[in-house]
GROMACS .gro file of C-alpha atoms in nm:
model
  374
    1UNK     CA    1   0.000   0.000   0.000
    2UNK     CA    2   0.124   0.354  -0.080
    3UNK     CA    3  -0.029   0.701  -0.125
    4UNK     CA    4  -0.175   0.796  -0.462
    5UNK     CA    5   0.035   1.065  -0.630
    6UNK     CA    6  -0.278   1.262  -0.717
    7UNK     CA    7  -0.485   1.275  -0.401
    8UNK     CA    8  -0.271   1.124  -0.127
    9UNK     CA    9  -0.512   0.833  -0.085
   10UNK     CA   10  -0.398   0.483  -0.010
   11UNK     CA   11  -0.424   0.257  -0.313
   12UNK     CA   12  -0.376  -0.116  -0.346
   13UNK     CA   13  -0.047  -0.220  -0.501
   14UNK     CA   14  -0.014  -0.586  -0.595
   15UNK     CA   15  -0.248  -0.886  -0.575
   16UNK     CA   16  -0.555  -0.881  -0.355
   17UNK     CA   17  -0.536  -1.136  -0.070
   18UNK     CA   18  -0.717  -1.455  -0.160
   19UNK     CA   19  -0.968  -1.439   0.125
   20UNK     CA   20  -1.079  -1.094   0.003
   21UNK     CA   21  -1.073  -1.161  -0.372
   22UNK     CA   22  -1.226  -1.508  -0.394
   23UNK     CA   23  -1.502  -1.705  -0.221
   24UNK     CA   24  -1.363  -1.986  -0.001
   25UNK     CA   25  -1.290  -2.292  -0.216
   26UNK     CA   26  -1.202  -2.542   0.058
   27UNK     CA   27  -1.381  -2.618   0.386
   28UNK     CA   28  -1.197  -2.657   0.714
   29UNK     CA   29  -1.027  -2.998   0.716
   30UNK     CA   30  -1.101  -3.252   0.987
   31UNK     CA   31  -0.833  -3.364   1.228
   32UNK     CA   32  -0.573  -3.210   1.456
   33UNK     CA   33  -0.477  -2.843   1.424
   34UNK     CA   34  -0.201  -2.657   1.610
   35UNK     CA   35  -0.335  -2.359   1.803
   36UNK     CA   36  -0.028  -2.266   2.008
   37UNK     CA   37   0.324  -2.357   2.105
   38UNK     CA   38   0.355  -2.521   2.443
   39UNK     CA   39   0.590  -2.243   2.557
   40UNK     CA   40   0.308  -1.990   2.516
   41UNK     CA   41   0.103  -2.163   2.785
   42UNK     CA   42   0.273  -2.132   3.121
   43UNK     CA   43   0.077  -2.260   3.422
   44UNK     CA   44  -0.219  -2.030   3.479
   45UNK     CA   45  -0.218  -1.889   3.123
   46UNK     CA   46  -0.544  -1.850   2.927
   47UNK     CA   47  -0.534  -1.800   2.548
   48UNK     CA   48  -0.807  -1.755   2.287
   49UNK     CA   49  -0.735  -1.888   1.938
   50UNK     CA   50  -0.952  -1.937   1.631
   51UNK     CA   51  -1.024  -2.268   1.462
   52UNK     CA   52  -1.258  -2.292   1.163
   53UNK     CA   53  -1.415  -1.955   1.235
   54UNK     CA   54  -1.484  -2.023   1.604
   55UNK     CA   55  -1.297  -1.926   1.921
   56UNK     CA   56  -1.126  -2.195   2.125
   57UNK     CA   57  -1.002  -2.117   2.477
   58UNK     CA   58  -0.677  -2.286   2.583
   59UNK     CA   59  -0.554  -2.287   2.942
   60UNK     CA   60  -0.287  -2.461   3.142
   61UNK     CA   61  -0.376  -2.584   3.488
   62UNK     CA   62  -0.137  -2.538   3.777
   63UNK     CA   63  -0.052  -2.908   3.756
   64UNK     CA   64   0.078  -2.849   3.401
   65UNK     CA   65  -0.203  -3.007   3.199
   66UNK     CA   66  -0.344  -2.817   2.903
   67UNK     CA   67  -0.719  -2.795   2.843
   68UNK     CA   68  -0.920  -2.670   2.545
   69UNK     CA   69  -1.282  -2.561   2.573
   70UNK     CA   70  -1.555  -2.393   2.378
   71UNK     CA   71  -1.549  -2.025   2.466
   72UNK     CA   72  -1.877  -1.946   2.641
   73UNK     CA   73  -1.965  -2.011   3.005
   74UNK     CA   74  -2.270  -2.240   3.031
   75UNK     CA   75  -2.405  -2.022   3.315
   76UNK     CA   76  -2.481  -1.692   3.136
   77UNK     CA   77  -2.253  -1.695   2.832
   78UNK     CA   78  -1.950  -1.491   2.935
   79UNK     CA   79  -1.643  -1.543   2.716
   80UNK     CA   80  -1.396  -1.766   2.896
   81UNK     CA   81  -1.102  -1.606   2.720
   82UNK     CA   82  -1.131  -1.352   3.005
   83UNK     CA   83  -1.129  -1.623   3.272
   84UNK     CA   84  -0.857  -1.693   3.529
   85UNK     CA   85  -0.699  -2.019   3.640
   86UNK     CA   86  -0.718  -2.085   4.012
   87UNK     CA   87  -0.537  -2.403   4.104
   88UNK     CA   88  -0.666  -2.647   3.842
   89UNK     CA   89  -1.001  -2.468   3.799
   90UNK     CA   90  -1.104  -2.223   3.529
   91UNK     CA   91  -1.296  -1.935   3.689
   92UNK     CA   92  -1.545  -1.737   3.480
   93UNK     CA   93  -1.494  -1.356   3.501
   94UNK     CA   94  -1.868  -1.277   3.523
   95UNK     CA   95  -2.006  -1.456   3.830
   96UNK     CA   96  -1.690  -1.641   3.942
   97UNK     CA   97  -1.829  -1.984   3.865
   98UNK     CA   98  -1.539  -2.231   3.879
   99UNK     CA   99  -1.501  -2.534   3.654
  100UNK     CA  100  -1.282  -2.826   3.755
  101UNK     CA  101  -1.032  -3.030   3.551
  102UNK     CA  102  -1.312  -3.250   3.413
  103UNK     CA  103  -1.512  -2.941   3.310
  104UNK     CA  104  -1.785  -2.974   3.573
  105UNK     CA  105  -1.896  -2.667   3.768
  106UNK     CA  106  -1.761  -2.704   4.122
  107UNK     CA  107  -1.833  -2.365   4.277
  108UNK     CA  108  -2.037  -2.047   4.229
  109UNK     CA  109  -1.929  -1.697   4.320
  110UNK     CA  110  -2.191  -1.676   4.595
  111UNK     CA  111  -2.118  -1.992   4.792
  112UNK     CA  112  -2.441  -2.157   4.675
  113UNK     CA  113  -2.460  -2.513   4.538
  114UNK     CA  114  -2.322  -2.520   4.183
  115UNK     CA  115  -2.558  -2.605   3.896
  116UNK     CA  116  -2.523  -2.939   3.720
  117UNK     CA  117  -2.344  -2.805   3.417
  118UNK     CA  118  -2.000  -2.833   3.260
  119UNK     CA  119  -1.768  -2.680   3.007
  120UNK     CA  120  -1.751  -2.838   2.662
  121UNK     CA  121  -1.392  -2.957   2.660
  122UNK     CA  122  -1.232  -3.036   2.324
  123UNK     CA  123  -0.974  -3.312   2.261
  124UNK     CA  124  -0.629  -3.159   2.304
  125UNK     CA  125  -0.276  -3.296   2.280
  126UNK     CA  126   0.057  -3.135   2.367
  127UNK     CA  127   0.326  -3.295   2.154
  128UNK     CA  128   0.639  -3.182   1.966
  129UNK     CA  129   0.646  -2.835   2.130
  130UNK     CA  130   0.292  -2.761   2.009
  131UNK     CA  131  -0.067  -2.778   2.134
  132UNK     CA  132  -0.309  -2.950   1.896
  133UNK     CA  133  -0.689  -2.939   1.915
  134UNK     CA  134  -0.915  -3.191   1.742
  135UNK     CA  135  -1.207  -3.086   1.525
  136UNK     CA  136  -1.432  -3.306   1.311
  137UNK     CA  137  -1.734  -3.200   1.106
  138UNK     CA  138  -1.958  -3.470   1.259
  139UNK     CA  139  -1.826  -3.437   1.614
  140UNK     CA  140  -1.652  -3.776   1.629
  141UNK     CA  141  -1.371  -3.840   1.876
  142UNK     CA  142  -1.007  -3.862   1.757
  143UNK     CA  143  -0.937  -4.172   1.550
  144UNK     CA  144  -0.570  -4.098   1.479
  145UNK     CA  145  -0.284  -3.927   1.662
  146UNK     CA  146   0.019  -3.713   1.587
  147UNK     CA  147   0.325  -3.903   1.711
  148UNK     CA  148   0.609  -3.764   1.922
  149UNK     CA  149   0.912  -3.719   1.700
  150UNK     CA  150   1.277  -3.737   1.795
  151UNK     CA  151   1.439  -3.440   1.967
  152UNK     CA  152   1.741  -3.311   1.779
  153UNK     CA  153   2.033  -3.175   1.979
  154UNK     CA  154   2.032  -3.010   2.323
  155UNK     CA  155   1.898  -2.663   2.239
  156UNK     CA  156   1.531  -2.566   2.275
  157UNK     CA  157   1.325  -2.531   1.960
  158UNK     CA  158   1.288  -2.187   1.801
  159UNK     CA  159   0.934  -2.079   1.714
  160UNK     CA  160   0.763  -1.844   1.469
  161UNK     CA  161   0.399  -1.777   1.377
  162UNK     CA  162   0.239  -1.594   1.085
  163UNK     CA  163  -0.121  -1.528   0.981
  164UNK     CA  164  -0.234  -1.493   0.619
  165UNK     CA  165  -0.495  -1.577   0.361
  166UNK     CA  166  -0.468  -1.931   0.230
  167UNK     CA  167  -0.550  -2.297   0.287
  168UNK     CA  168  -0.385  -2.557   0.505
  169UNK     CA  169  -0.399  -2.799   0.212
  170UNK     CA  170  -0.173  -2.572   0.004
  171UNK     CA  171   0.096  -2.587   0.273
  172UNK     CA  172   0.085  -2.965   0.281
  173UNK     CA  173   0.065  -2.995  -0.099
  174UNK     CA  174   0.384  -2.791  -0.131
  175UNK     CA  175   0.584  -3.084   0.007
  176UNK     CA  176   0.499  -3.299  -0.297
  177UNK     CA  177   0.518  -3.008  -0.545
  178UNK     CA  178   0.870  -3.095  -0.658
  179UNK     CA  179   0.874  -2.837  -0.936
  180UNK     CA  180   0.830  -2.532  -0.714
  181UNK     CA  181   1.144  -2.611  -0.515
  182UNK     CA  182   1.344  -2.534  -0.828
  183UNK     CA  183   1.144  -2.244  -0.967
  184UNK     CA  184   1.048  -2.059  -0.647
  185UNK     CA  185   1.314  -2.163  -0.395
  186UNK     CA  186   1.606  -2.181  -0.636
  187UNK     CA  187   1.727  -2.533  -0.574
  188UNK     CA  188   1.983  -2.603  -0.843
  189UNK     CA  189   1.876  -2.965  -0.855
  190UNK     CA  190   1.621  -3.165  -0.661
  191UNK     CA  191   1.442  -3.494  -0.717
  192UNK     CA  192   1.239  -3.754  -0.535
  193UNK     CA  193   1.463  -4.025  -0.392
  194UNK     CA  194   1.165  -4.265  -0.391
  195UNK     CA  195   0.795  -4.250  -0.482
  196UNK     CA  196   0.587  -4.053  -0.234
  197UNK     CA  197   0.418  -4.297   0.004
  198UNK     CA  198   0.057  -4.235   0.112
  199UNK     CA  199  -0.066  -4.447   0.404
  200UNK     CA  200  -0.402  -4.385   0.569
  201UNK     CA  201  -0.368  -4.046   0.747
  202UNK     CA  202   0.001  -3.995   0.666
  203UNK     CA  203   0.239  -3.955   0.376
  204UNK     CA  204   0.618  -3.960   0.339
  205UNK     CA  205   0.841  -3.769   0.097
  206UNK     CA  206   1.211  -3.842   0.046
  207UNK     CA  207   1.415  -3.597  -0.164
  208UNK     CA  208   1.779  -3.567  -0.261
  209UNK     CA  209   1.908  -3.220  -0.344
  210UNK     CA  210   2.236  -3.091  -0.482
  211UNK     CA  211   2.287  -2.747  -0.332
  212UNK     CA  212   2.561  -2.488  -0.391
  213UNK     CA  213   2.717  -2.361  -0.065
  214UNK     CA  214   2.936  -2.048  -0.051
  215UNK     CA  215   3.306  -2.142  -0.049
  216UNK     CA  216   3.217  -2.510  -0.003
  217UNK     CA  217   3.090  -2.602  -0.347
  218UNK     CA  218   2.800  -2.831  -0.435
  219UNK     CA  219   2.686  -3.063  -0.157
  220UNK     CA  220   2.418  -3.327  -0.127
  221UNK     CA  221   2.125  -3.245   0.103
  222UNK     CA  222   1.888  -3.524   0.213
  223UNK     CA  223   1.530  -3.420   0.295
  224UNK     CA  224   1.274  -3.643   0.467
  225UNK     CA  225   0.919  -3.515   0.515
  226UNK     CA  226   0.636  -3.679   0.709
  227UNK     CA  227   0.285  -3.538   0.672
  228UNK     CA  228   0.005  -3.599   0.921
  229UNK     CA  229  -0.346  -3.501   0.819
  230UNK     CA  230  -0.381  -3.165   0.647
  231UNK     CA  231  -0.215  -2.951   0.909
  232UNK     CA  232   0.119  -3.093   1.021
  233UNK     CA  233   0.455  -3.166   0.855
  234UNK     CA  234   0.776  -3.288   1.013
  235UNK     CA  235   1.092  -3.231   0.807
  236UNK     CA  236   1.443  -3.369   0.857
  237UNK     CA  237   1.721  -3.199   0.659
  238UNK     CA  238   2.073  -3.344   0.662
  239UNK     CA  239   2.388  -3.229   0.483
  240UNK     CA  240   2.621  -3.526   0.552
  241UNK     CA  241   2.941  -3.369   0.416
  242UNK     CA  242   2.905  -3.066   0.645
  243UNK     CA  243   2.761  -3.245   0.948
  244UNK     CA  244   2.455  -3.016   0.956
  245UNK     CA  245   2.112  -3.137   1.069
  246UNK     CA  246   1.784  -2.953   1.114
  247UNK     CA  247   1.436  -3.076   1.195
  248UNK     CA  248   1.126  -2.859   1.172
  249UNK     CA  249   0.762  -2.891   1.262
  250UNK     CA  250   0.547  -2.702   1.009
  251UNK     CA  251   0.182  -2.648   1.101
  252UNK     CA  252  -0.102  -2.478   0.915
  253UNK     CA  253  -0.432  -2.410   1.093
  254UNK     CA  254  -0.752  -2.296   0.925
  255UNK     CA  255  -0.868  -2.005   1.141
  256UNK     CA  256  -1.156  -1.892   0.916
  257UNK     CA  257  -1.278  -1.964   0.562
  258UNK     CA  258  -0.984  -1.895   0.329
  259UNK     CA  259  -0.754  -1.787   0.614
  260UNK     CA  260  -0.487  -1.964   0.818
  261UNK     CA  261  -0.216  -1.934   1.079
  262UNK     CA  262   0.122  -2.086   0.996
  263UNK     CA  263   0.358  -2.206   1.268
  264UNK     CA  264   0.712  -2.337   1.252
  265UNK     CA  265   0.930  -2.487   1.525
  266UNK     CA  266   1.288  -2.586   1.439
  267UNK     CA  267   1.591  -2.744   1.602
  268UNK     CA  268   1.946  -2.739   1.465
  269UNK     CA  269   2.253  -2.951   1.529
  270UNK     CA  270   2.615  -2.967   1.415
  271UNK     CA  271   2.717  -3.332   1.450
  272UNK     CA  272   3.022  -3.426   1.654
  273UNK     CA  273   3.343  -3.434   1.443
  274UNK     CA  274   3.463  -3.793   1.427
  275UNK     CA  275   3.834  -3.702   1.418
  276UNK     CA  276   3.830  -3.540   1.763
  277UNK     CA  277   3.824  -3.703   2.104
  278UNK     CA  278   3.469  -3.764   2.233
  279UNK     CA  279   3.487  -3.487   2.493
  280UNK     CA  280   3.628  -3.229   2.250
  281UNK     CA  281   3.390  -3.337   1.972
  282UNK     CA  282   3.093  -3.288   2.206
  283UNK     CA  283   3.217  -2.940   2.303
  284UNK     CA  284   3.268  -2.839   1.940
  285UNK     CA  285   2.925  -2.972   1.842
  286UNK     CA  286   2.748  -2.784   2.121
  287UNK     CA  287   2.936  -2.459   2.060
  288UNK     CA  288   2.880  -2.456   1.685
  289UNK     CA  289   2.516  -2.560   1.724
  290UNK     CA  290   2.454  -2.271   1.963
  291UNK     CA  291   2.637  -2.026   1.735
  292UNK     CA  292   2.462  -2.128   1.414
  293UNK     CA  293   2.111  -2.205   1.545
  294UNK     CA  294   1.987  -1.847   1.512
  295UNK     CA  295   2.115  -1.784   1.157
  296UNK     CA  296   1.995  -2.126   1.042
  297UNK     CA  297   1.647  -2.066   1.184
  298UNK     CA  298   1.628  -1.729   1.007
  299UNK     CA  299   1.741  -1.895   0.685
  300UNK     CA  300   1.473  -2.164   0.726
  301UNK     CA  301   1.202  -1.904   0.788
  302UNK     CA  302   1.313  -1.700   0.486
  303UNK     CA  303   1.305  -2.014   0.273
  304UNK     CA  304   0.947  -2.089   0.380
  305UNK     CA  305   0.839  -1.724   0.355
  306UNK     CA  306   0.901  -1.730  -0.020
  307UNK     CA  307   0.571  -1.923  -0.038
  308UNK     CA  308   0.369  -1.671   0.164
  309UNK     CA  309   0.281  -1.430  -0.122
  310UNK     CA  310   0.178  -1.731  -0.335
  311UNK     CA  311  -0.040  -1.897  -0.071
  312UNK     CA  312  -0.210  -1.573   0.030
  313UNK     CA  313  -0.313  -1.468  -0.322
  314UNK     CA  314  -0.351  -1.789  -0.524
  315UNK     CA  315  -0.678  -1.943  -0.637
  316UNK     CA  316  -0.744  -2.307  -0.551
  317UNK     CA  317  -0.799  -2.485  -0.883
  318UNK     CA  318  -1.000  -2.805  -0.844
  319UNK     CA  319  -0.897  -2.913  -1.195
  320UNK     CA  320  -0.535  -2.801  -1.243
  321UNK     CA  321  -0.361  -2.869  -1.573
  322UNK     CA  322  -0.061  -3.065  -1.448
  323UNK     CA  323   0.267  -3.111  -1.633
  324UNK     CA  324   0.577  -3.329  -1.623
  325UNK     CA  325   0.799  -3.222  -1.333
  326UNK     CA  326   0.517  -3.116  -1.101
  327UNK     CA  327   0.543  -3.414  -0.869
  328UNK     CA  328   0.257  -3.638  -0.746
  329UNK     CA  329  -0.004  -3.365  -0.689
  330UNK     CA  330  -0.285  -3.585  -0.821
  331UNK     CA  331  -0.228  -3.866  -0.568
  332UNK     CA  332  -0.193  -3.610  -0.291
  333UNK     CA  333  -0.531  -3.459  -0.372
  334UNK     CA  334  -0.692  -3.801  -0.384
  335UNK     CA  335  -0.547  -3.877  -0.039
  336UNK     CA  336  -0.653  -3.537   0.099
  337UNK     CA  337  -1.023  -3.589   0.024
  338UNK     CA  338  -1.065  -3.806   0.334
  339UNK     CA  339  -1.019  -3.500   0.559
  340UNK     CA  340  -1.323  -3.313   0.427
  341UNK     CA  341  -1.696  -3.374   0.486
  342UNK     CA  342  -1.840  -3.616   0.228
  343UNK     CA  343  -2.074  -3.344   0.101
  344UNK     CA  344  -1.771  -3.129   0.012
  345UNK     CA  345  -1.601  -3.393  -0.202
  346UNK     CA  346  -1.842  -3.330  -0.488
  347UNK     CA  347  -1.698  -2.980  -0.504
  348UNK     CA  348  -1.340  -3.110  -0.499
  349UNK     CA  349  -1.300  -3.298  -0.828
  350UNK     CA  350  -0.967  -3.457  -0.903
  351UNK     CA  351  -0.744  -3.319  -1.179
  352UNK     CA  352  -0.866  -3.429  -1.521
  353UNK     CA  353  -0.523  -3.435  -1.686
  354UNK     CA  354  -0.248  -3.603  -1.488
  355UNK     CA  355   0.078  -3.573  -1.676
  356UNK     CA  356   0.372  -3.808  -1.646
  357UNK     CA  357   0.634  -3.662  -1.412
  358UNK     CA  358   1.010  -3.649  -1.463
  359UNK     CA  359   1.050  -3.913  -1.194
  360UNK     CA  360   0.884  -4.169  -1.419
  361UNK     CA  361   0.570  -4.201  -1.206
  362UNK     CA  362   0.226  -4.109  -1.333
  363UNK     CA  363   0.069  -3.825  -1.133
  364UNK     CA  364  -0.251  -4.028  -1.121
  365UNK     CA  365  -0.073  -4.310  -0.944
  366UNK     CA  366  -0.226  -4.505  -0.658
  367UNK     CA  367  -0.262  -4.287  -0.352
  368UNK     CA  368  -0.142  -4.566  -0.126
  369UNK     CA  369   0.168  -4.701  -0.294
  370UNK     CA  370   0.276  -4.422  -0.526
  371UNK     CA  371   0.299  -4.664  -0.822
  372UNK     CA  372   0.118  -4.612  -1.150
  373UNK     CA  373  -0.218  -4.772  -1.194
  374UNK     CA  374  -0.248  -5.014  -1.488
   0.00000   0.00000   0.00000
């Protein structure tokens, strides 16, 4: 945005954000969505976050457990985002009704017997430095989980959050969009090391990249990506010749139709040099990891941020015209349909033209195995 030369008015420069320019093309996906980092919720903290156009109140009890609840007090409707945590109870700001760890009302503000009512708690999990809340269009309980991944190195994870127009599916789809790594992110060479594997609620991507490093020449970078549902990616990046490792948790949450929050948590490690004594190698690894963690996290965020202008202004095309080199976008979209209400799938047709990719696999390949259908 900048002032008009003629009248000094603010005029729009550049593409209109997708949630303002286009009607929402994708509904909120079912499953787990990250609403916060665990570090944001110290004991006694109350946060309000949006999920699928509705507020969710998160709070951490004094015993350390995290709870998620619908936002309105069942007494007279006060918003519980203004509540306080007393011990393990959430206390409404209006009439001081207190709700225990199981959600039941245990006390009124007047010392009278509490009514037989309770908060509507939502399924919540704290795993991998993040707090996930479950949502399903038909109200069913969780039927899959996000696993706890390995912890890389000794340093705490670094966190970042952004909000923008866009769809969680686009974030996940990027991991199988092999072509954009070359054209948008500037990888000199990158290819799938194996067919993308789609299994039930998960998928796995293995890539091998040849990257040019300043003063160090071209080096191989191994990338392993695990996707869970339509809102969570775990990436492992390893440069064996340089002893560099980084793992990141990438999470996209649909906050409202056509809008999302994007979170990233990353850890970085310089492996212990094998030529040094164990004690000295450990010292060198820890020192270099601490020194490089900040710059590497900024580099990782800048790499991801190249996608932000695309995600926030692009149109979701239900029938894209795919080409060789795209990667297995067709199988990904077939797999992704399970996370939407059945009524929505009629509005989410699969691509009509699925071109053969450079990797030798048909983009209409089986969503489970990644191999071409006969």
